[in-house]
C-alpha positions as YAML, in Angstrom:
chain: A
units: angstrom
residues:
- id: 1
  name: UNK
  ca: [60.09, 141.43, -91.17]
- id: 2
  name: UNK
  ca: [58.41, 144.60, -89.95]
- id: 3
  name: UNK
  ca: [56.63, 144.40, -86.43]
- id: 4
  name: UNK
  ca: [54.12, 146.57, -84.69]
- id: 5
  name: UNK
  ca: [54.70, 146.77, -80.86]
- id: 6
  name: UNK
  ca: [50.79, 146.94, -80.29]
- id: 7
  name: UNK
  ca: [50.07, 143.60, -81.72]
- id: 8
  name: UNK
  ca: [49.19, 140.68, -79.37]
- id: 9
  name: UNK
  ca: [50.11, 137.27, -80.46]
- id: 10
  name: UNK
  ca: [48.26, 133.76, -79.82]
- id: 11
  name: UNK
  ca: [48.68, 130.10, -80.57]
- id: 12
  name: UNK
  ca: [46.25, 127.88, -82.51]
- id: 13
  name: UNK
  ca: [46.47, 124.33, -82.97]
- id: 14
  name: UNK
  ca: [46.18, 122.98, -86.46]
- id: 15
  name: UNK
  ca: [44.24, 120.38, -87.89]
- id: 16
  name: UNK
  ca: [46.61, 117.73, -89.80]
- id: 17
  name: UNK
  ca: [47.72, 119.19, -92.96]
- id: 18
  name: UNK
  ca: [45.65, 122.34, -92.03]
- id: 19
  name: UNK
  ca: [48.26, 125.08, -92.34]
- id: 20
  name: UNK
  ca: [47.44, 126.36, -95.89]
- id: 21
  name: UNK
  ca: [43.68, 126.18, -95.24]
- id: 22
  name: UNK
  ca: [43.82, 127.92, -91.94]
- id: 23
  name: UNK
  ca: [46.04, 130.78, -93.17]
- id: 24
  name: UNK
  ca: [43.77, 131.44, -95.93]
- id: 25
  name: UNK
  ca: [40.52, 131.46, -93.81]
- id: 26
  name: UNK
  ca: [42.30, 133.32, -91.13]
- id: 27
  name: UNK
  ca: [43.24, 136.06, -93.67]
- id: 28
  name: UNK
  ca: [39.77, 136.11, -95.03]
- id: 29
  name: UNK
  ca: [38.50, 136.76, -91.49]
- id: 30
  name: UNK
  ca: [40.92, 139.68, -90.96]
- id: 31
  name: UNK
  ca: [43.49, 137.85, -88.77]
- id: 32
  name: UNK
  ca: [47.21, 138.09, -89.21]
- id: 33
  name: UNK
  ca: [49.11, 134.87, -89.12]
- id: 34
  name: UNK
  ca: [52.50, 133.80, -88.55]
- id: 35
  name: UNK
  ca: [54.13, 130.24, -89.09]
- id: 36
  name: UNK
  ca: [57.80, 130.38, -89.26]
- id: 37
  name: UNK
  ca: [59.84, 127.81, -91.24]
- id: 38
  name: UNK
  ca: [63.57, 126.48, -90.91]
- id: 39
  name: UNK
  ca: [65.87, 124.93, -93.35]
- id: 40
  name: UNK
  ca: [66.96, 121.37, -92.50]
- id: 41
  name: UNK
  ca: [69.01, 118.76, -94.20]
- id: 42
  name: UNK
  ca: [67.09, 115.71, -95.48]
- id: 43
  name: UNK
  ca: [68.50, 112.67, -97.09]
- id: 44
  name: UNK
  ca: [66.48, 110.79, -99.72]
- id: 45
  name: UNK
  ca: [67.98, 108.08, -101.97]
- id: 46
  name: UNK
  ca: [71.39, 108.74, -100.72]
- id: 47
  name: UNK
  ca: [71.30, 112.39, -101.67]
- id: 48
  name: UNK
  ca: [71.28, 115.17, -99.07]
- id: 49
  name: UNK
  ca: [69.17, 118.39, -99.66]
- id: 50
  name: UNK
  ca: [67.77, 121.40, -97.95]
- id: 51
  name: UNK
  ca: [64.02, 121.47, -97.16]
- id: 52
  name: UNK
  ca: [61.78, 123.86, -95.52]
- id: 53
  name: UNK
  ca: [60.04, 122.54, -92.29]
- id: 54
  name: UNK
  ca: [57.76, 124.35, -90.01]
- id: 55
  name: UNK
  ca: [59.54, 125.70, -86.74]
- id: 56
  name: UNK
  ca: [56.47, 124.70, -84.83]
- id: 57
  name: UNK
  ca: [54.80, 121.75, -86.48]
- id: 58
  name: UNK
  ca: [50.92, 121.66, -85.78]
- id: 59
  name: UNK
  ca: [50.77, 125.32, -84.59]
- id: 60
  name: UNK
  ca: [50.14, 128.80, -86.08]
- id: 61
  name: UNK
  ca: [50.57, 132.05, -84.32]
- id: 62
  name: UNK
  ca: [47.59, 134.46, -84.69]
- id: 63
  name: UNK
  ca: [47.30, 138.20, -84.06]
- id: 64
  name: UNK
  ca: [44.38, 139.85, -82.68]
- id: 65
  name: UNK
  ca: [42.87, 142.25, -80.01]
- id: 66
  name: UNK
  ca: [40.78, 140.17, -77.77]
- id: 67
  name: UNK
  ca: [38.94, 143.47, -76.75]
- id: 68
  name: UNK
  ca: [37.88, 144.21, -80.17]
- id: 69
  name: UNK
  ca: [37.89, 141.16, -82.47]
- id: 70
  name: UNK
  ca: [35.63, 138.19, -82.60]
- id: 71
  name: UNK
  ca: [38.44, 135.77, -81.49]
- id: 72
  name: UNK
  ca: [35.78, 133.20, -80.73]
- id: 73
  name: UNK
  ca: [35.54, 132.47, -84.75]
- id: 74
  name: UNK
  ca: [39.05, 131.21, -84.63]
- id: 75
  name: UNK
  ca: [37.99, 127.85, -83.25]
- id: 76
  name: UNK
  ca: [35.50, 127.19, -86.05]
- id: 77
  name: UNK
  ca: [37.94, 128.19, -88.86]
- id: 78
  name: UNK
  ca: [38.69, 125.47, -91.36]
- id: 79
  name: UNK
  ca: [42.13, 124.13, -90.79]
- id: 80
  name: UNK
  ca: [42.25, 125.05, -86.97]
- id: 81
  name: UNK
  ca: [41.58, 122.77, -84.23]
- id: 82
  name: UNK
  ca: [41.52, 124.90, -81.23]
- id: 83
  name: UNK
  ca: [42.67, 128.17, -80.09]
- id: 84
  name: UNK
  ca: [45.15, 127.35, -77.10]
- id: 85
  name: UNK
  ca: [43.62, 129.29, -74.05]
- id: 86
  name: UNK
  ca: [44.60, 129.07, -70.37]
- id: 87
  name: UNK
  ca: [41.31, 130.94, -69.37]
- id: 88
  name: UNK
  ca: [38.21, 130.11, -71.74]
- id: 89
  name: UNK
  ca: [36.92, 133.67, -71.09]
- id: 90
  name: UNK
  ca: [39.88, 135.62, -72.10]
- id: 91
  name: UNK
  ca: [42.95, 134.42, -74.12]
- id: 92
  name: UNK
  ca: [46.33, 135.38, -72.70]
- id: 93
  name: UNK
  ca: [48.94, 136.81, -75.23]
- id: 94
  name: UNK
  ca: [52.46, 135.38, -75.77]
- id: 95
  name: UNK
  ca: [55.11, 137.50, -74.36]
- id: 96
  name: UNK
  ca: [55.72, 140.32, -76.93]
- id: 97
  name: UNK
  ca: [59.69, 140.03, -76.67]
- id: 98
  name: UNK
  ca: [59.40, 136.34, -77.73]
- id: 99
  name: UNK
  ca: [57.26, 137.21, -80.68]
- id: 100
  name: UNK
  ca: [59.24, 140.42, -81.82]
- id: 101
  name: UNK
  ca: [62.56, 138.68, -81.74]
- id: 102
  name: UNK
  ca: [61.10, 135.61, -83.46]
- id: 103
  name: UNK
  ca: [59.60, 137.71, -86.46]
- id: 104
  name: UNK
  ca: [62.76, 139.90, -86.58]
- id: 105
  name: UNK
  ca: [64.82, 136.85, -87.40]
- id: 106
  name: UNK
  ca: [62.57, 135.53, -90.24]
- id: 107
  name: UNK
  ca: [62.63, 137.04, -93.77]
- id: 108
  name: UNK
  ca: [59.68, 138.01, -95.64]
- id: 109
  name: UNK
  ca: [58.70, 134.50, -96.53]
- id: 110
  name: UNK
  ca: [58.75, 133.41, -92.74]
- id: 111
  name: UNK
  ca: [62.05, 131.57, -93.03]
- id: 112
  name: UNK
  ca: [64.03, 131.73, -89.70]
- id: 113
  name: UNK
  ca: [67.75, 132.80, -90.21]
- id: 114
  name: UNK
  ca: [70.44, 131.14, -88.36]
- id: 115
  name: UNK
  ca: [71.47, 132.47, -84.96]
- id: 116
  name: UNK
  ca: [74.58, 134.61, -85.37]
- id: 117
  name: UNK
  ca: [75.19, 135.98, -81.84]
- id: 118
  name: UNK
  ca: [76.06, 132.69, -80.18]
- id: 119
  name: UNK
  ca: [78.64, 132.22, -77.51]
- id: 120
  name: UNK
  ca: [79.90, 129.30, -75.30]
- id: 121
  name: UNK
  ca: [77.56, 128.73, -72.35]
- id: 122
  name: UNK
  ca: [74.57, 129.82, -74.23]
- id: 123
  name: UNK
  ca: [71.44, 127.42, -73.66]
- id: 124
  name: UNK
  ca: [70.02, 126.18, -77.06]
- id: 125
  name: UNK
  ca: [67.23, 123.87, -78.23]
- id: 126
  name: UNK
  ca: [67.98, 121.44, -81.04]
- id: 127
  name: UNK
  ca: [65.34, 121.85, -83.87]
- id: 128
  name: UNK
  ca: [66.14, 118.85, -86.17]
- id: 129
  name: UNK
  ca: [67.98, 115.83, -86.50]
- id: 130
  name: UNK
  ca: [68.39, 112.91, -83.95]
- id: 131
  name: UNK
  ca: [68.53, 115.03, -80.97]
- id: 132
  name: UNK
  ca: [65.50, 117.41, -81.81]
- id: 133
  name: UNK
  ca: [63.89, 119.19, -78.92]
- id: 134
  name: UNK
  ca: [66.98, 118.51, -76.72]
- id: 135
  name: UNK
  ca: [67.89, 121.46, -74.59]
- id: 136
  name: UNK
  ca: [71.47, 121.81, -73.81]
- id: 137
  name: UNK
  ca: [74.36, 124.53, -73.69]
- id: 138
  name: UNK
  ca: [76.93, 125.41, -76.16]
- id: 139
  name: UNK
  ca: [80.53, 124.13, -75.07]
- id: 140
  name: UNK
  ca: [82.54, 125.29, -78.16]
- id: 141
  name: UNK
  ca: [82.36, 127.30, -81.53]
- id: 142
  name: UNK
  ca: [84.75, 125.11, -83.76]
- id: 143
  name: UNK
  ca: [83.64, 127.02, -87.05]
- id: 144
  name: UNK
  ca: [81.27, 129.70, -88.36]
- id: 145
  name: UNK
  ca: [78.79, 126.91, -89.44]
- id: 146
  name: UNK
  ca: [79.07, 124.54, -86.38]
- id: 147
  name: UNK
  ca: [78.65, 124.58, -82.63]
- id: 148
  name: UNK
  ca: [79.95, 121.96, -80.13]
- id: 149
  name: UNK
  ca: [77.55, 120.67, -77.42]
- id: 150
  name: UNK
  ca: [77.82, 118.09, -74.77]
- id: 151
  name: UNK
  ca: [74.93, 115.69, -74.80]
- id: 152
  name: UNK
  ca: [73.97, 113.21, -72.03]
- id: 153
  name: UNK
  ca: [73.35, 109.88, -74.11]
- id: 154
  name: UNK
  ca: [72.10, 106.96, -72.07]
- id: 155
  name: UNK
  ca: [73.95, 108.10, -68.88]
- id: 156
  name: UNK
  ca: [77.27, 109.06, -70.60]
- id: 157
  name: UNK
  ca: [78.31, 112.47, -71.89]
- id: 158
  name: UNK
  ca: [79.15, 112.79, -75.31]
- id: 159
  name: UNK
  ca: [80.62, 115.55, -77.19]
- id: 160
  name: UNK
  ca: [79.18, 116.36, -80.74]
- id: 161
  name: UNK
  ca: [78.83, 119.18, -83.13]
- id: 162
  name: UNK
  ca: [75.62, 120.43, -84.72]
- id: 163
  name: UNK
  ca: [75.07, 122.92, -87.51]
- id: 164
  name: UNK
  ca: [73.92, 126.33, -86.62]
- id: 165
  name: UNK
  ca: [70.73, 126.00, -88.62]
- id: 166
  name: UNK
  ca: [69.68, 123.12, -86.44]
- id: 167
  name: UNK
  ca: [69.53, 125.17, -83.29]
- id: 168
  name: UNK
  ca: [67.64, 127.92, -81.60]
- id: 169
  name: UNK
  ca: [69.04, 130.13, -78.87]
- id: 170
  name: UNK
  ca: [67.06, 130.31, -75.50]
- id: 171
  name: UNK
  ca: [66.93, 133.27, -73.49]
...
């Protein structure tokens, strides 16, 4: 995905099932949006299959210049619950390095590619599965498709492996 360095990105919270509606209405107002997806393995009726899932469910990234655009209109956009603000007078953008890195790892449809530059000792966040949202470090790299981690499970350390598409490398 192409990315311009001058863009500022902000986070908006979505209403339930509001992603498609919010994207359409924000684009109509001239705002650029970004809502990355990941591929996760799901099991239904005993059959495993890949499905797209939002990387940040319930949230959407919106690009605008707070000095020029009417960013206050975002709060009253259909599908949007609220713009996440630390200061109600002026929104603070997300770090540009974070957004540039995230957008570069996505294809044109917004699908996040698996992390290829992993090494032992890297901090990661588990994105899906029973350990979703767990932050840990990589212990081993047993294969090109799997990583080994050490998880604290009820006071006991347990070695397990995860698929590379289930994790996100943290800086």
